[in-house]
PDB file of C-alpha atoms in Angstrom:
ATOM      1  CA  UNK A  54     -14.610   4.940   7.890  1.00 62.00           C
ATOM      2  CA  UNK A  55     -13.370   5.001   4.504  1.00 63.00           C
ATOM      3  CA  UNK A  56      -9.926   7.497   3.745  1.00 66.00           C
ATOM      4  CA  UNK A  57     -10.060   9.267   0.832  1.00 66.00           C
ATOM      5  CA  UNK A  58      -7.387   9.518  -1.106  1.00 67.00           C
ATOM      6  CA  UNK A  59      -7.308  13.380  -1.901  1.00 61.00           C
ATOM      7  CA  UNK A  60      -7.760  14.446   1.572  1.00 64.00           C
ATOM      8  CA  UNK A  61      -4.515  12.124   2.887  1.00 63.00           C
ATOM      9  CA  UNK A  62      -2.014  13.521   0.533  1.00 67.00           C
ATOM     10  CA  UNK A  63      -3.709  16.697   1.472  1.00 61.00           C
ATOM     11  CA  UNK A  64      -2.378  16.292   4.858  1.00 59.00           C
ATOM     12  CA  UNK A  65       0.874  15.235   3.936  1.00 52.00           C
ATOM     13  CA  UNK A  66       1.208  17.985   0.936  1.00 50.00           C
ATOM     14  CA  UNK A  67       0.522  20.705   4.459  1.00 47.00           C
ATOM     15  CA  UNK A  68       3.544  18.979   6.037  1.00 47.00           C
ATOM     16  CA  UNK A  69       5.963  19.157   3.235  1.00 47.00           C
ATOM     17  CA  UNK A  70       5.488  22.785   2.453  1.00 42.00           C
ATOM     18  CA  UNK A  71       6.227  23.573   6.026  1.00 38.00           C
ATOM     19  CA  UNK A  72       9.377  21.575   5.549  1.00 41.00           C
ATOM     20  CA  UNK A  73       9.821  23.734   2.515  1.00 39.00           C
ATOM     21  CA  UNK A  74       9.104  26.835   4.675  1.00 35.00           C
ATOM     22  CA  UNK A  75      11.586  25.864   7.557  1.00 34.00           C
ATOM     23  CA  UNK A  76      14.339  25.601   5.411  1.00 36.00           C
ATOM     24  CA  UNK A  77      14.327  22.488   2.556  1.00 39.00           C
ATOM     25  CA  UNK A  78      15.112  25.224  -0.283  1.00 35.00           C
ATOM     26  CA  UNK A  79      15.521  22.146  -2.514  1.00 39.00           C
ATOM     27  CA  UNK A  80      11.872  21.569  -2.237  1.00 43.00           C
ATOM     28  CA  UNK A  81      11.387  25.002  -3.843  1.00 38.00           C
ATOM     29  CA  UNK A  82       8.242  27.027  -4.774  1.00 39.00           C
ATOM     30  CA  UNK A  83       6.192  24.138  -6.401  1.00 40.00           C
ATOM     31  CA  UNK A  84       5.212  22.348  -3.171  1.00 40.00           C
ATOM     32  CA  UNK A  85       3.473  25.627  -2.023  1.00 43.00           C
ATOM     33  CA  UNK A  86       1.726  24.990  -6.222  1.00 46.00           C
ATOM     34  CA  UNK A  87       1.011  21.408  -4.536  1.00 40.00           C
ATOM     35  CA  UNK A  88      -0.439  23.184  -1.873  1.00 40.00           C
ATOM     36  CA  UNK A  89      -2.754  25.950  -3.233  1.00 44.00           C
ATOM     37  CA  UNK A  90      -4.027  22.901  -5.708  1.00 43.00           C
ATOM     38  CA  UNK A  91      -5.601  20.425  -3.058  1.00 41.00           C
ATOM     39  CA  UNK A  92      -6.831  23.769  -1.414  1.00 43.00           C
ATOM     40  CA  UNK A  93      -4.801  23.194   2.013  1.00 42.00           C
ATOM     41  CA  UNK A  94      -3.152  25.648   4.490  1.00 49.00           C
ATOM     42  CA  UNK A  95       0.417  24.590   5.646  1.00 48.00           C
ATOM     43  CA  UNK A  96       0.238  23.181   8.798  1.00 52.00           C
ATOM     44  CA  UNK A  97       1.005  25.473  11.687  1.00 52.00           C
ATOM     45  CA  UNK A  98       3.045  23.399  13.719  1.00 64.00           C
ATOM     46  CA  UNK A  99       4.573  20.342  12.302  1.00 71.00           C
ATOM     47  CA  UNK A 100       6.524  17.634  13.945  1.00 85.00           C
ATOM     48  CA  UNK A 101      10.704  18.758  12.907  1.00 90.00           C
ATOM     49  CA  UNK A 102      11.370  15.100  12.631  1.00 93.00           C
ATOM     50  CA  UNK A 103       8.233  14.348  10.729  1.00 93.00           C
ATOM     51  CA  UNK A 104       9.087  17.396   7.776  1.00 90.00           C
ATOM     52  CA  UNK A 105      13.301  15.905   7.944  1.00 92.00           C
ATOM     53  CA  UNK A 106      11.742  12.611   7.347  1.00 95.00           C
ATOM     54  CA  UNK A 107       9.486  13.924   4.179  1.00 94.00           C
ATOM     55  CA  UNK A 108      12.822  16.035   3.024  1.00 91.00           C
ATOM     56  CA  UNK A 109      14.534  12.437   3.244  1.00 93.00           C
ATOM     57  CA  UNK A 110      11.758  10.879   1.580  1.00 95.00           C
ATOM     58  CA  UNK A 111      11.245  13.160  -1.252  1.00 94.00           C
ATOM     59  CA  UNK A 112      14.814  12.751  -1.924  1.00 93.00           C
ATOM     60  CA  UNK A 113      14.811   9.042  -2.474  1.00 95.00           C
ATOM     61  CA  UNK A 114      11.328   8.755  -4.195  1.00 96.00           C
ATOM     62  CA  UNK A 115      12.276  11.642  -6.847  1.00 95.00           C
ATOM     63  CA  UNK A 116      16.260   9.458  -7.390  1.00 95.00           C
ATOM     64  CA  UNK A 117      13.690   6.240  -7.809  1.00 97.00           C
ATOM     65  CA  UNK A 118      11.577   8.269 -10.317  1.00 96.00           C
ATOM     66  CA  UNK A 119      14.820   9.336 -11.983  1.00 94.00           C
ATOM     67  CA  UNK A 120      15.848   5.588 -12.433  1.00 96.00           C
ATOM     68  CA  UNK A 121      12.369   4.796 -13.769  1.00 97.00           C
ATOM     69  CA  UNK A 122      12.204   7.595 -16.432  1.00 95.00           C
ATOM     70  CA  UNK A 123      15.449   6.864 -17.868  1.00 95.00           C
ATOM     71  CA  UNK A 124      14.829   2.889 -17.788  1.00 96.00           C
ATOM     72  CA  UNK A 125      11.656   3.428 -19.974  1.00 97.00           C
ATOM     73  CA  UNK A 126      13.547   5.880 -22.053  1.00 96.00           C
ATOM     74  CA  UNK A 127      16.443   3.256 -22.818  1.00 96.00           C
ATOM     75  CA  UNK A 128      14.334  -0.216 -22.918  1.00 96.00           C
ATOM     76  CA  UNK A 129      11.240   1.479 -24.237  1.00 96.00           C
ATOM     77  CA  UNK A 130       9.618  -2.479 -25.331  1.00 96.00           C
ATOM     78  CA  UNK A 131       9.346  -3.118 -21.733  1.00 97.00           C
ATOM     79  CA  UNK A 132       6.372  -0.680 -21.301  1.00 97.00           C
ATOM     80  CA  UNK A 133       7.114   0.913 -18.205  1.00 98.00           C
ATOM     81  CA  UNK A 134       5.064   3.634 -18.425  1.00 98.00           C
ATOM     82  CA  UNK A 135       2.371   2.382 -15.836  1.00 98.00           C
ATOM     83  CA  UNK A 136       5.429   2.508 -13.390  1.00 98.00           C
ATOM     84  CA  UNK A 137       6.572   5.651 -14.405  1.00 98.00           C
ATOM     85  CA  UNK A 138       3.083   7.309 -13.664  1.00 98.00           C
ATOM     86  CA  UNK A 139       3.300   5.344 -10.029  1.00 98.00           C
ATOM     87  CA  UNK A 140       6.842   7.026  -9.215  1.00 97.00           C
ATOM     88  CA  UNK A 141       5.252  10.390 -10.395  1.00 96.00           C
ATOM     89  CA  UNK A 142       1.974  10.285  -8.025  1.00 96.00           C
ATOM     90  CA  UNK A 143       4.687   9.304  -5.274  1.00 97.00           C
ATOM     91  CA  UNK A 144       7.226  12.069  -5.844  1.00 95.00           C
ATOM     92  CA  UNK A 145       4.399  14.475  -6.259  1.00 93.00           C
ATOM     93  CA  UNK A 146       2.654  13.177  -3.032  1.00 94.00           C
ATOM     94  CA  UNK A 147       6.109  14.215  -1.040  1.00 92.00           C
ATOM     95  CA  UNK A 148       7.208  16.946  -3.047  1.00 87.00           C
ATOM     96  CA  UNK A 149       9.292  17.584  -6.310  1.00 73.00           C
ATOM     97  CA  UNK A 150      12.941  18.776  -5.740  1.00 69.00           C
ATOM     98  CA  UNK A 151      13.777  21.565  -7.940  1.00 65.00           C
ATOM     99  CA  UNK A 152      16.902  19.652  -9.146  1.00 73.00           C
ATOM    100  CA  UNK A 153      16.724  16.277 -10.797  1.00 70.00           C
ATOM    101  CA  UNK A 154      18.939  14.001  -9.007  1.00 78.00           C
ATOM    102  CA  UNK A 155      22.111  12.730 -10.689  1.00 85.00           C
ATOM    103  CA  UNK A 156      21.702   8.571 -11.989  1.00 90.00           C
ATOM    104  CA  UNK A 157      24.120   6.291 -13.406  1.00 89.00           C
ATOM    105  CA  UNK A 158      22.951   4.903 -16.537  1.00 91.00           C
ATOM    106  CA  UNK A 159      20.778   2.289 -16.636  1.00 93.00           C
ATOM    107  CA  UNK A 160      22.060  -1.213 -17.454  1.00 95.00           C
ATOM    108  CA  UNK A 161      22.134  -1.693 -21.516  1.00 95.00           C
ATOM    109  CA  UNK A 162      21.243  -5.490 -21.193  1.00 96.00           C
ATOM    110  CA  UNK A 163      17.572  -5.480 -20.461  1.00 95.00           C
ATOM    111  CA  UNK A 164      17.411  -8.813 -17.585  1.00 95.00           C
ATOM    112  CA  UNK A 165      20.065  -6.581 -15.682  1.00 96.00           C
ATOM    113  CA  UNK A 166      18.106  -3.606 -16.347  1.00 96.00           C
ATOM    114  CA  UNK A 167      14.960  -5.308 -15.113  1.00 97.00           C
ATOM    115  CA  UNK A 168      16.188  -6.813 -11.897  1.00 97.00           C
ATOM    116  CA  UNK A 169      18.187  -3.624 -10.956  1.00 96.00           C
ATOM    117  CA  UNK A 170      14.624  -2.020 -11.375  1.00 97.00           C
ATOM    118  CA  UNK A 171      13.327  -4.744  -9.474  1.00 98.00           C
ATOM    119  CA  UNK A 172      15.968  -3.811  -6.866  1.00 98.00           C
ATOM    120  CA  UNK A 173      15.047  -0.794  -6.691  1.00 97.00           C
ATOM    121  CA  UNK A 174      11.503  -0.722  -5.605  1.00 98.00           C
ATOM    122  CA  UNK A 175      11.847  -3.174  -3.242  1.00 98.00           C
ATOM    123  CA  UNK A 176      14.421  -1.558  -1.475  1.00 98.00           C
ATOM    124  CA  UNK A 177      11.996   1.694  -1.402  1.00 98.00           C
ATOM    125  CA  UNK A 178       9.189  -0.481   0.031  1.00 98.00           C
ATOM    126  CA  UNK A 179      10.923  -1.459   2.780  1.00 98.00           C
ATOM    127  CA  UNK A 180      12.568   2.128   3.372  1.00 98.00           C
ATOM    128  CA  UNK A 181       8.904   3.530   3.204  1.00 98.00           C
ATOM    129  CA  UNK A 182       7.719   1.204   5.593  1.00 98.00           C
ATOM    130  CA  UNK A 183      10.215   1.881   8.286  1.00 98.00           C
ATOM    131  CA  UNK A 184       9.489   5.591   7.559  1.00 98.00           C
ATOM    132  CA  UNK A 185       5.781   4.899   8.135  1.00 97.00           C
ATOM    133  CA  UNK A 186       6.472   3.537  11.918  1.00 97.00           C
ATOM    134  CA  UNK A 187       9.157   6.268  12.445  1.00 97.00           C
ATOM    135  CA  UNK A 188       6.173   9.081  11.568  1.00 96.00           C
ATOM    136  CA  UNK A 189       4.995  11.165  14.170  1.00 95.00           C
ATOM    137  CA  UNK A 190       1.839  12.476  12.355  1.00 94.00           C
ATOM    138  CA  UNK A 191      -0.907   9.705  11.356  1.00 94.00           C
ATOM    139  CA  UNK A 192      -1.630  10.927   8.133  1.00 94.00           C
ATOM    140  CA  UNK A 193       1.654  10.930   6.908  1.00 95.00           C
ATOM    141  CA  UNK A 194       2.118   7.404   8.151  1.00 96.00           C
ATOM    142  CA  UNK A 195      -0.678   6.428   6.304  1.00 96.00           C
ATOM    143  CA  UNK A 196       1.176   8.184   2.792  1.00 96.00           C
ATOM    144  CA  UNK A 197       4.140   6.237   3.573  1.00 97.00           C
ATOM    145  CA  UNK A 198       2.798   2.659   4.603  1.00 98.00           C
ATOM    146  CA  UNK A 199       0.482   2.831   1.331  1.00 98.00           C
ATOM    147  CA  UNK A 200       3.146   3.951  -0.533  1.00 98.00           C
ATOM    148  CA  UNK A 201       5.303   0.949   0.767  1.00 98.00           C
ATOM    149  CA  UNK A 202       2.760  -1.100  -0.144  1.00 98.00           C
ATOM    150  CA  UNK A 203       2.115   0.692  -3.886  1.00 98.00           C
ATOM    151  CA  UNK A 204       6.234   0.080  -4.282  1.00 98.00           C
ATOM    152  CA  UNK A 205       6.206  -3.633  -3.287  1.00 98.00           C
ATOM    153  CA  UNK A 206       3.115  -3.959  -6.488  1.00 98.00           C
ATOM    154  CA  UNK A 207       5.683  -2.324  -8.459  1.00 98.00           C
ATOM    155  CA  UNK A 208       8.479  -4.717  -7.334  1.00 98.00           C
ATOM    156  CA  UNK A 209       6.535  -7.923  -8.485  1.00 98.00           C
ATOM    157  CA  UNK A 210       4.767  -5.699 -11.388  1.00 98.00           C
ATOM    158  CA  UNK A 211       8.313  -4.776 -12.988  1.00 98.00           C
ATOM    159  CA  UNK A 212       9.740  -8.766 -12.085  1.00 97.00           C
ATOM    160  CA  UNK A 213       6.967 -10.211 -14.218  1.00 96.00           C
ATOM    161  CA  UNK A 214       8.365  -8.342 -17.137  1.00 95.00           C
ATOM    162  CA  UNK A 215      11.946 -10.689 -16.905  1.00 89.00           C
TER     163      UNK A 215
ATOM    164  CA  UNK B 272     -12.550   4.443  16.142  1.00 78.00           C
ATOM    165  CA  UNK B 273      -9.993   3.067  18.476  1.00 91.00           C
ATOM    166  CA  UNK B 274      -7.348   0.209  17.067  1.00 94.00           C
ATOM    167  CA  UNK B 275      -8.872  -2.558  18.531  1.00 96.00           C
ATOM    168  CA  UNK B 276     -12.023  -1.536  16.909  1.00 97.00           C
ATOM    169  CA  UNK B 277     -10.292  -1.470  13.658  1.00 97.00           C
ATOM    170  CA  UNK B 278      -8.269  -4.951  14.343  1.00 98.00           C
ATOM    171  CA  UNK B 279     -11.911  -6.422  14.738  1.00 98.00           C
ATOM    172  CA  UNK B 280     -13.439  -4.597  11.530  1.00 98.00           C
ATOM    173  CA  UNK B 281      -9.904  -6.723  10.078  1.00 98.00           C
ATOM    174  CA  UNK B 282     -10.473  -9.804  11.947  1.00 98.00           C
ATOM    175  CA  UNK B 283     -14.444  -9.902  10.237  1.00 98.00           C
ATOM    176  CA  UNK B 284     -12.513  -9.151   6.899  1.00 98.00           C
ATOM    177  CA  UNK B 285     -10.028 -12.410   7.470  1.00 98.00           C
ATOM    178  CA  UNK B 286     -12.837 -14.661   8.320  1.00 98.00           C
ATOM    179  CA  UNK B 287     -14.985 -13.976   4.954  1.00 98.00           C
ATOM    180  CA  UNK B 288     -11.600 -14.577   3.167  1.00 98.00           C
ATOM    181  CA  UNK B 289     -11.607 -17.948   5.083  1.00 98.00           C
ATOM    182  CA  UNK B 290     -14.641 -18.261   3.492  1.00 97.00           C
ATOM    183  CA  UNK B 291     -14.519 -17.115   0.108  1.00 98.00           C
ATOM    184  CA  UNK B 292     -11.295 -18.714  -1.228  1.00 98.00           C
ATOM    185  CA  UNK B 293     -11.798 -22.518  -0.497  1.00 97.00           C
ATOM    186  CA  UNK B 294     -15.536 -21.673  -2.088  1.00 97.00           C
ATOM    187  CA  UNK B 295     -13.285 -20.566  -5.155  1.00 98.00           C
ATOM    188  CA  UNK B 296     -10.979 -23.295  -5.480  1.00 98.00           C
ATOM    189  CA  UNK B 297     -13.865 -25.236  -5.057  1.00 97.00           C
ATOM    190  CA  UNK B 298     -16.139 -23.738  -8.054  1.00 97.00           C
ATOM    191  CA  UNK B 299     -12.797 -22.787 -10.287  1.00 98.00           C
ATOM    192  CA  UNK B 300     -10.339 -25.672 -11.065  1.00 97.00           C
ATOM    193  CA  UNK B 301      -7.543 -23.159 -12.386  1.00 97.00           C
ATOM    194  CA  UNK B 302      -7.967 -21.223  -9.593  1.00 98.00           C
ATOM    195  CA  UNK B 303      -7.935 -23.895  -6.974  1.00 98.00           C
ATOM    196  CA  UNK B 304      -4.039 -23.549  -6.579  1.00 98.00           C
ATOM    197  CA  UNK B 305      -4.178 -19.729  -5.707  1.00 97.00           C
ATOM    198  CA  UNK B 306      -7.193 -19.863  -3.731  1.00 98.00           C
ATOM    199  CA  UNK B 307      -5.524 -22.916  -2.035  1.00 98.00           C
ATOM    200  CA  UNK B 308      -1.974 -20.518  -0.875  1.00 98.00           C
ATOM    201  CA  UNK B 309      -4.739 -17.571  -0.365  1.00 98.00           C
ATOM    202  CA  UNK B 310      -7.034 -19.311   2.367  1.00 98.00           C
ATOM    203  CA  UNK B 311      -3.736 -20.693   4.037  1.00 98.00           C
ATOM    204  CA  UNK B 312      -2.121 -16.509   4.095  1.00 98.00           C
ATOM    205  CA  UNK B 313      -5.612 -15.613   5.331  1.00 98.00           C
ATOM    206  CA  UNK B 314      -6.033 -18.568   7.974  1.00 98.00           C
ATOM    207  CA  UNK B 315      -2.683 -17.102   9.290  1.00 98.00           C
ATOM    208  CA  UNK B 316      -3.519 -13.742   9.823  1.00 98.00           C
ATOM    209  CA  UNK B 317      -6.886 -14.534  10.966  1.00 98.00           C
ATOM    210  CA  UNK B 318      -4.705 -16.659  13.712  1.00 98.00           C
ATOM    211  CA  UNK B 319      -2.588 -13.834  14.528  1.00 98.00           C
ATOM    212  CA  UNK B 320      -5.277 -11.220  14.732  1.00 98.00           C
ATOM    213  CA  UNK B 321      -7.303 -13.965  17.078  1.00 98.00           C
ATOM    214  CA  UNK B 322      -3.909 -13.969  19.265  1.00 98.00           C
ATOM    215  CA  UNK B 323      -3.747 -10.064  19.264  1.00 97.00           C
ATOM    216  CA  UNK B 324      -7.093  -9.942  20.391  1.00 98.00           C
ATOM    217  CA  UNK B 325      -7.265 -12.311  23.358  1.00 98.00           C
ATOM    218  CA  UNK B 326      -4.116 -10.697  24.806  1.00 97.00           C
ATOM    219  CA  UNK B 327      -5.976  -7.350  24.699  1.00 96.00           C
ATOM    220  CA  UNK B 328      -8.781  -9.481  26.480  1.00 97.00           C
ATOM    221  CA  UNK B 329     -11.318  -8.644  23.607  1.00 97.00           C
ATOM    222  CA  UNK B 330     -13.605 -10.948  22.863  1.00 98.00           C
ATOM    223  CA  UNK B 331     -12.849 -11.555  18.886  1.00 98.00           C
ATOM    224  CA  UNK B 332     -15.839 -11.199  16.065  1.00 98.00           C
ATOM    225  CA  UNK B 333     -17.226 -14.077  14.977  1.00 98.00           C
ATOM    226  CA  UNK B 334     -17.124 -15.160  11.532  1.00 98.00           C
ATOM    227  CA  UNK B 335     -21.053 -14.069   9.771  1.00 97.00           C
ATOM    228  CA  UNK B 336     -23.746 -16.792   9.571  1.00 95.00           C
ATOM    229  CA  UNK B 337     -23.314 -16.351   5.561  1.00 94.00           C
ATOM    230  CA  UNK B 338     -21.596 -15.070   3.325  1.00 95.00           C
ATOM    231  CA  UNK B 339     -23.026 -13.956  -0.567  1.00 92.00           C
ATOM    232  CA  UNK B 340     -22.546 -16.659  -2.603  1.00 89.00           C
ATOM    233  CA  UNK B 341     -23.999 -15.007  -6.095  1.00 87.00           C
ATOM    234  CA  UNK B 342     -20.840 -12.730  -6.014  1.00 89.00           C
ATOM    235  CA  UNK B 343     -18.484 -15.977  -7.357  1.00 94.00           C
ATOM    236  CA  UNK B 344     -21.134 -17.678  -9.393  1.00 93.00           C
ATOM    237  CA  UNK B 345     -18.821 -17.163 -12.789  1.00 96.00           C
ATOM    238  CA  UNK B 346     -14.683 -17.225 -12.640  1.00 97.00           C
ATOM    239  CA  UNK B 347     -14.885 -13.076 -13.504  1.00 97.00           C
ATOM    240  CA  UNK B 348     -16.889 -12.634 -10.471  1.00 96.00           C
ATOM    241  CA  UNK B 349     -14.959 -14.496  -8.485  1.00 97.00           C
ATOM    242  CA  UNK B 350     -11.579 -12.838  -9.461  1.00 98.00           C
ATOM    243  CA  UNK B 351     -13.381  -9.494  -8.818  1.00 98.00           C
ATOM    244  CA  UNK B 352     -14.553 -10.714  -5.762  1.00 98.00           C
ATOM    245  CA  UNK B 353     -11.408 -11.754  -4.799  1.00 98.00           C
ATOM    246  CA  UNK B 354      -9.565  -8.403  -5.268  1.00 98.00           C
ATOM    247  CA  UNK B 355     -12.323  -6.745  -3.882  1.00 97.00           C
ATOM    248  CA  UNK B 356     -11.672  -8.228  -0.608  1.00 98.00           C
ATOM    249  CA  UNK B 357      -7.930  -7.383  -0.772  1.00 98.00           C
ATOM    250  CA  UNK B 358      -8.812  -3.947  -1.133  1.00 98.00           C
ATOM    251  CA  UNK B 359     -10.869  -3.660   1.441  1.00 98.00           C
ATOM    252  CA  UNK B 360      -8.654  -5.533   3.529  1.00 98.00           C
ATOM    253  CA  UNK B 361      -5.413  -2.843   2.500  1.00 98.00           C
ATOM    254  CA  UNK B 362      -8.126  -0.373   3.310  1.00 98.00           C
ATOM    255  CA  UNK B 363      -8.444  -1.558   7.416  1.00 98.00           C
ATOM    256  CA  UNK B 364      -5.039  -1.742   7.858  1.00 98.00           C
ATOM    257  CA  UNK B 365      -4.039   1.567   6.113  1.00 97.00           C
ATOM    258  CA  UNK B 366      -6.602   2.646   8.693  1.00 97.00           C
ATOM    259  CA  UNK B 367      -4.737   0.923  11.017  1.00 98.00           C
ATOM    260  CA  UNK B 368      -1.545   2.427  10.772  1.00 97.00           C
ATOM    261  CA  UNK B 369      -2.690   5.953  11.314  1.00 95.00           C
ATOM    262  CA  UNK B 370      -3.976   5.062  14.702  1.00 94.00           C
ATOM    263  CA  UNK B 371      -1.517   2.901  16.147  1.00 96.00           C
ATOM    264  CA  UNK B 372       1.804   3.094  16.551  1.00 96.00           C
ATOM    265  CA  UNK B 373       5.134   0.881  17.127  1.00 97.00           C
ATOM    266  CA  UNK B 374       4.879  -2.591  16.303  1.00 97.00           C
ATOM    267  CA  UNK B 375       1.058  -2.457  15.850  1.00 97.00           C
ATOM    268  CA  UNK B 376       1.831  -0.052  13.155  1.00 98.00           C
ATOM    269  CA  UNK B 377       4.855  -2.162  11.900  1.00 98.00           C
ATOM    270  CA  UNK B 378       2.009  -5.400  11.969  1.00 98.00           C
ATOM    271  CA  UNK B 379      -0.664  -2.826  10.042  1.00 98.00           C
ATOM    272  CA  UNK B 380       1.975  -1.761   7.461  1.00 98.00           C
ATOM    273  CA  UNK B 381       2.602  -5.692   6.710  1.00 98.00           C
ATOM    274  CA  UNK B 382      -1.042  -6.258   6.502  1.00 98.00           C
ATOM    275  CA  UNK B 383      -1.268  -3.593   3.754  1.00 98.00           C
ATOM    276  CA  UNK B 384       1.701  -4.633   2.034  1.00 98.00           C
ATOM    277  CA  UNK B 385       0.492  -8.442   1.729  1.00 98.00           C
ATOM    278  CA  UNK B 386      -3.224  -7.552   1.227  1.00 98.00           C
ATOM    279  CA  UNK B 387      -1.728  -4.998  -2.014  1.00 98.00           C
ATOM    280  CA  UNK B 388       0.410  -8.078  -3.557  1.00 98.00           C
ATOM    281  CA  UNK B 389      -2.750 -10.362  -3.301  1.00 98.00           C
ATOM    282  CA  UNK B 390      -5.034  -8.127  -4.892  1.00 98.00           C
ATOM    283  CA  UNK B 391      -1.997  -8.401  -7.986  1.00 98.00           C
ATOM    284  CA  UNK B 392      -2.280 -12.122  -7.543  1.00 98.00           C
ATOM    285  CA  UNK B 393      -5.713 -12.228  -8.185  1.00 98.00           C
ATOM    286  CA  UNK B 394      -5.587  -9.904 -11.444  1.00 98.00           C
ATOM    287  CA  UNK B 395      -5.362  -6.460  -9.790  1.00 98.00           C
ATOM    288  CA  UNK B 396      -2.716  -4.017 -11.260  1.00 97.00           C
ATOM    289  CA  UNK B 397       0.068  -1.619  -9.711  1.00 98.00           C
ATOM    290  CA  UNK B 398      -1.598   1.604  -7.885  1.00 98.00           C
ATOM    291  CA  UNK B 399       0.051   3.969  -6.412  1.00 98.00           C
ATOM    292  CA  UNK B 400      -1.828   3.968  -2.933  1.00 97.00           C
ATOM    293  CA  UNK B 401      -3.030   0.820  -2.271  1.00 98.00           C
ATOM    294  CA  UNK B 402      -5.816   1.074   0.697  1.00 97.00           C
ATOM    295  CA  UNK B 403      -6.789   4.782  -0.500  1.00 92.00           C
ATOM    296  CA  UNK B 404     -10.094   4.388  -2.355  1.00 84.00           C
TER     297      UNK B 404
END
């Protein structure tokens, strides 16, 4: 049995609009957009730990996003755009707040810049692995274990730019 | 498909990686050295899995009679060959995640994340969700 890629973030689109629904204003009106586009219904009843854990995780992918964006802006000759384009399909996958987090600056000297990248990612892998075992609904542990795993890539990806 | 059907369709996966990389570092000098760390990664998991499996008193899947040679007869082929097997291997254990739970999702989940790095090692690039085709 092979999982297709469109119907898992399906799934786990259906559980972050109910989060949305319940009471994650922050998510806003463009997860429901999310929704409507992969054709899926909002699950009826999620798991309330499951959507708190999406809200939680939608935070942290859209602040990593953030960092990217305005790395690539800053040291543009490092060519981070594959990486920014990973962080997008991730935030999108949990849900885009409708504010842009606040980030400090990025480092001007590019080796900091790079391992605070680096950092960064790994530290998310790990988080989204943890997240995956804490999941109550399969599908979204799936999301969040390949996610882990798409983070860690990015983690050696970005450290063989030093 | 219960878990222990998918830790056997991962076990089969482990023993044609057992295979395939000492037949690489065989046919490729420059590759020797990777396929050399590779088939020493795989032989542990393949260990562990073997373990997993005899404590749940199932009775492991063999390794195949043979394996297909003509897929590493030139160093492209082999490299694809290579990452082709990561991916399918980050494919079983994404599966395996979604029907366990605990530390056999925990184990899964670090399955996934070292089956995604090797696919890097042997050429692959950053995706966004490794083990979703």
């Amino acid at each position: 049995m092979v999982i297709s890629r469109r119907a898992l973030l399906a799934t786990g689109a259906a559980t972050v609009v109910v989060a949305a629904g319940l009471g994650g204003a922050a998510l806003g009106h463009r997860l429901d957009d999310l929704a409507r586009n992969v054709g899926i219904e909002p699950h009826k009843e999620p798991d309330p730990a499951d959507d708190r854990l999406i809200a939680r995780v939608a935070a942290d992918q859209n602040t990593l996003l953030a960092q990217v964006e305005a790395l690539a802006v800053k040291h543009a000759k490092l060519g981070l755009s594959p990486f920014v384009a990973i962080s997008t399909a991730h935030a999108k996958a949990v849900g885009v707040p409708a504010v842009v987090p606040d980030i400090a600056a990025p480092p001007a000297n590019r080796a900091k810049a790079v391992d605070a990248l680096v950092a960064a990612y790994s530290a998310a892998s790990k988080a989204r692995a943890a997240d995956s075992v804490k999941a109550a609904s399969p599908a979204l542990a799936r999301v969040l274990a390949s996610m882990s795993a798409g983070l860690a890539q990015c983690a050696r990806g970005v450290g063989e730019l030093r | 498909m219960t878990s222990t059907e998918t830790l056997q369709d991962w076990l089969a996966l482990e023993h044609e990686a057992v295979w395939l990389y000492p037949v690489i570092g065989a046919r490729f000098g420059a590759l020797a050295e990777r396929a050399r760390t590779s088939y020493d990664d795989h032989g542990t998991v393949r260990d562990g899995l073997l373990a997993r499996l005899h404590q749940l008193r199932v009775e492991p899947v063999p390794p195949a009679l043979s394996y297909d040679v003509v897929r590493v007869r030139n160093k492209a082929r082999a490299l694809a060959a290579a990452r082709q097997l990561e991916r399918d291997i980050a494919a079983v254990c994404l599966r395996l995640a979604g029907d366990s739970t605990g530390d056999l999702r925990t184990y899964a989940t670090r399955g996934l994340r070292r089956a995604a790095l090797a696919e890097l090692t042997w050429g692959g690039r950053p995706d966004a969700f490794p083990g979703l085709p």
